[in-house]
Amino acid sequence: MKLADLPTPCLVLDRRILQRNLDAMARAVARHGVALRPHMKTAKSIDVARLALATQPGRTEGITVSTLAEAEYFAGHGITDILYAVGITPQKL
């Protein structure tokens, strides 16, 4: 399959680069004694979330999302520690 054949929108990642970046972020926050709470706004992928959470076993705080739809998606895939990083207006409650 060619890149041009993929339906859009479509998440395309180099897994090796993704893992390298996740590891680098985990090391960076570990130096400060805190856990990484990766933001899933761009990836919107349970597979990416699971990789991110696996980079720091025992220290994972959870994930961060920007929309209630993202929170619902990740909760539906078993993520229970979700930070909604946007102010909630009464219309969204």
PDB file of C-alpha atoms in Angstrom:
ATOM      1  CA  MET A   1       0.000   0.000   0.000  1.00  0.00           C
ATOM      2  CA  LYS A   2       1.219   3.476  -0.837  1.00  0.00           C
ATOM      3  CA  LEU A   3       0.856   6.480   1.397  1.00  0.00           C
ATOM      4  CA  ALA A   4      -1.412   8.107  -1.199  1.00  0.00           C
ATOM      5  CA  ASP A   5      -3.782   5.113  -0.949  1.00  0.00           C
ATOM      6  CA  LEU A   6      -4.528   5.623   2.756  1.00  0.00           C
ATOM      7  CA  PRO A   7      -7.876   7.107   3.694  1.00  0.00           C
ATOM      8  CA  THR A   8      -7.764  10.523   5.318  1.00  0.00           C
ATOM      9  CA  PRO A   9      -7.597  11.559   8.014  1.00  0.00           C
ATOM     10  CA  CYS A  10      -5.078   8.865   8.864  1.00  0.00           C
ATOM     11  CA  LEU A  11      -2.381   8.590  11.514  1.00  0.00           C
ATOM     12  CA  VAL A  12       0.953   7.521  10.045  1.00  0.00           C
ATOM     13  CA  LEU A  13       3.886   7.136  12.417  1.00  0.00           C
ATOM     14  CA  ASP A  14       7.382   5.738  12.323  1.00  0.00           C
ATOM     15  CA  ARG A  15       7.175   3.444  15.349  1.00  0.00           C
ATOM     16  CA  ARG A  16      10.928   3.563  15.944  1.00  0.00           C
ATOM     17  CA  ILE A  17      10.922   7.376  16.088  1.00  0.00           C
ATOM     18  CA  LEU A  18       7.768   7.389  18.229  1.00  0.00           C
ATOM     19  CA  GLN A  19       9.348   5.009  20.740  1.00  0.00           C
ATOM     20  CA  ARG A  20      12.573   7.028  20.788  1.00  0.00           C
ATOM     21  CA  ASN A  21      10.593  10.203  21.536  1.00  0.00           C
ATOM     22  CA  LEU A  22       8.491   8.500  24.221  1.00  0.00           C
ATOM     23  CA  ASP A  23      11.627   7.162  25.904  1.00  0.00           C
ATOM     24  CA  ALA A  24      13.295  10.584  25.776  1.00  0.00           C
ATOM     25  CA  MET A  25      10.276  12.271  27.361  1.00  0.00           C
ATOM     26  CA  ALA A  26      10.034   9.609  30.068  1.00  0.00           C
ATOM     27  CA  ARG A  27      13.719  10.098  30.937  1.00  0.00           C
ATOM     28  CA  ALA A  28      13.320  13.886  30.963  1.00  0.00           C
ATOM     29  CA  VAL A  29      10.416  13.916  33.406  1.00  0.00           C
ATOM     30  CA  ALA A  30      11.948  11.147  35.538  1.00  0.00           C
ATOM     31  CA  ARG A  31      14.946  13.428  36.210  1.00  0.00           C
ATOM     32  CA  HIS A  32      12.488  15.770  37.908  1.00  0.00           C
ATOM     33  CA  GLY A  33      10.753  13.026  39.854  1.00  0.00           C
ATOM     34  CA  VAL A  34       7.452  13.320  38.028  1.00  0.00           C
ATOM     35  CA  ALA A  35       5.524  11.025  35.729  1.00  0.00           C
ATOM     36  CA  LEU A  36       4.680  11.736  32.121  1.00  0.00           C
ATOM     37  CA  ARG A  37       1.014  12.399  31.331  1.00  0.00           C
ATOM     38  CA  PRO A  38       1.121  12.347  27.519  1.00  0.00           C
ATOM     39  CA  HIS A  39      -1.330  14.443  25.557  1.00  0.00           C
ATOM     40  CA  MET A  40      -3.257  12.389  23.019  1.00  0.00           C
ATOM     41  CA  LYS A  41      -4.631  15.330  21.023  1.00  0.00           C
ATOM     42  CA  THR A  42      -2.618  14.615  17.888  1.00  0.00           C
ATOM     43  CA  ALA A  43      -2.340  10.825  17.930  1.00  0.00           C
ATOM     44  CA  LYS A  44      -5.917  10.067  19.040  1.00  0.00           C
ATOM     45  CA  SER A  45      -4.816   6.423  19.086  1.00  0.00           C
ATOM     46  CA  ILE A  46      -5.184   3.797  21.801  1.00  0.00           C
ATOM     47  CA  ASP A  47      -2.080   2.087  20.437  1.00  0.00           C
ATOM     48  CA  VAL A  48      -0.010   5.241  20.910  1.00  0.00           C
ATOM     49  CA  ALA A  49      -1.503   5.757  24.377  1.00  0.00           C
ATOM     50  CA  ARG A  50      -0.561   2.229  25.399  1.00  0.00           C
ATOM     51  CA  LEU A  51       2.994   2.692  24.123  1.00  0.00           C
ATOM     52  CA  ALA A  52       3.276   5.982  26.006  1.00  0.00           C
ATOM     53  CA  LEU A  53       1.938   4.492  29.231  1.00  0.00           C
ATOM     54  CA  ALA A  54       4.314   1.526  28.939  1.00  0.00           C
ATOM     55  CA  THR A  55       7.392   3.794  28.915  1.00  0.00           C
ATOM     56  CA  GLN A  56       7.193   4.273  32.681  1.00  0.00           C
ATOM     57  CA  PRO A  57       5.743   1.237  34.399  1.00  0.00           C
ATOM     58  CA  GLY A  58       4.743   1.988  37.961  1.00  0.00           C
ATOM     59  CA  ARG A  59       5.031   5.747  37.467  1.00  0.00           C
ATOM     60  CA  THR A  60       2.292   6.382  34.945  1.00  0.00           C
ATOM     61  CA  GLU A  61      -0.255   8.957  35.904  1.00  0.00           C
ATOM     62  CA  GLY A  62      -2.481   8.590  32.854  1.00  0.00           C
ATOM     63  CA  ILE A  63      -3.153  10.591  29.720  1.00  0.00           C
ATOM     64  CA  THR A  64      -4.320  14.071  28.795  1.00  0.00           C
ATOM     65  CA  VAL A  65      -7.044  14.859  26.251  1.00  0.00           C
ATOM     66  CA  SER A  66      -8.563  18.027  24.773  1.00  0.00           C
ATOM     67  CA  THR A  67     -12.103  16.961  23.987  1.00  0.00           C
ATOM     68  CA  LEU A  68     -14.814  14.965  25.658  1.00  0.00           C
ATOM     69  CA  ALA A  69     -14.921  12.756  22.537  1.00  0.00           C
ATOM     70  CA  GLU A  70     -11.249  11.891  23.082  1.00  0.00           C
ATOM     71  CA  ALA A  71     -11.936  11.132  26.757  1.00  0.00           C
ATOM     72  CA  GLU A  72     -14.839   8.886  25.782  1.00  0.00           C
ATOM     73  CA  TYR A  73     -12.729   7.071  23.163  1.00  0.00           C
ATOM     74  CA  PHE A  74      -9.861   6.338  25.562  1.00  0.00           C
ATOM     75  CA  ALA A  75     -12.190   5.419  28.428  1.00  0.00           C
ATOM     76  CA  GLY A  76     -13.929   3.007  26.076  1.00  0.00           C
ATOM     77  CA  HIS A  77     -10.556   1.354  25.507  1.00  0.00           C
ATOM     78  CA  GLY A  78      -9.858   0.908  29.222  1.00  0.00           C
ATOM     79  CA  ILE A  79      -7.885   4.034  30.127  1.00  0.00           C
ATOM     80  CA  THR A  80      -9.249   5.146  33.494  1.00  0.00           C
ATOM     81  CA  ASP A  81      -6.917   8.015  34.435  1.00  0.00           C
ATOM     82  CA  ILE A  82      -7.775  10.805  31.995  1.00  0.00           C
ATOM     83  CA  LEU A  83      -7.103  14.510  32.484  1.00  0.00           C
ATOM     84  CA  TYR A  84      -9.396  16.790  30.455  1.00  0.00           C
ATOM     85  CA  ALA A  85      -7.105  19.756  29.850  1.00  0.00           C
ATOM     86  CA  VAL A  86      -9.708  22.275  28.725  1.00  0.00           C
ATOM     87  CA  GLY A  87     -12.092  24.388  30.745  1.00  0.00           C
ATOM     88  CA  ILE A  88     -15.622  22.996  30.631  1.00  0.00           C
ATOM     89  CA  THR A  89     -18.393  25.404  29.722  1.00  0.00           C
ATOM     90  CA  PRO A  90     -21.889  24.670  31.047  1.00  0.00           C
ATOM     91  CA  GLN A  91     -23.047  23.719  27.528  1.00  0.00           C
ATOM     92  CA  LYS A  92     -20.561  20.811  27.455  1.00  0.00           C
ATOM     93  CA  LEU A  93     -21.628  19.320  30.770  1.00  0.00           C
TER      94      LEU A  93
END
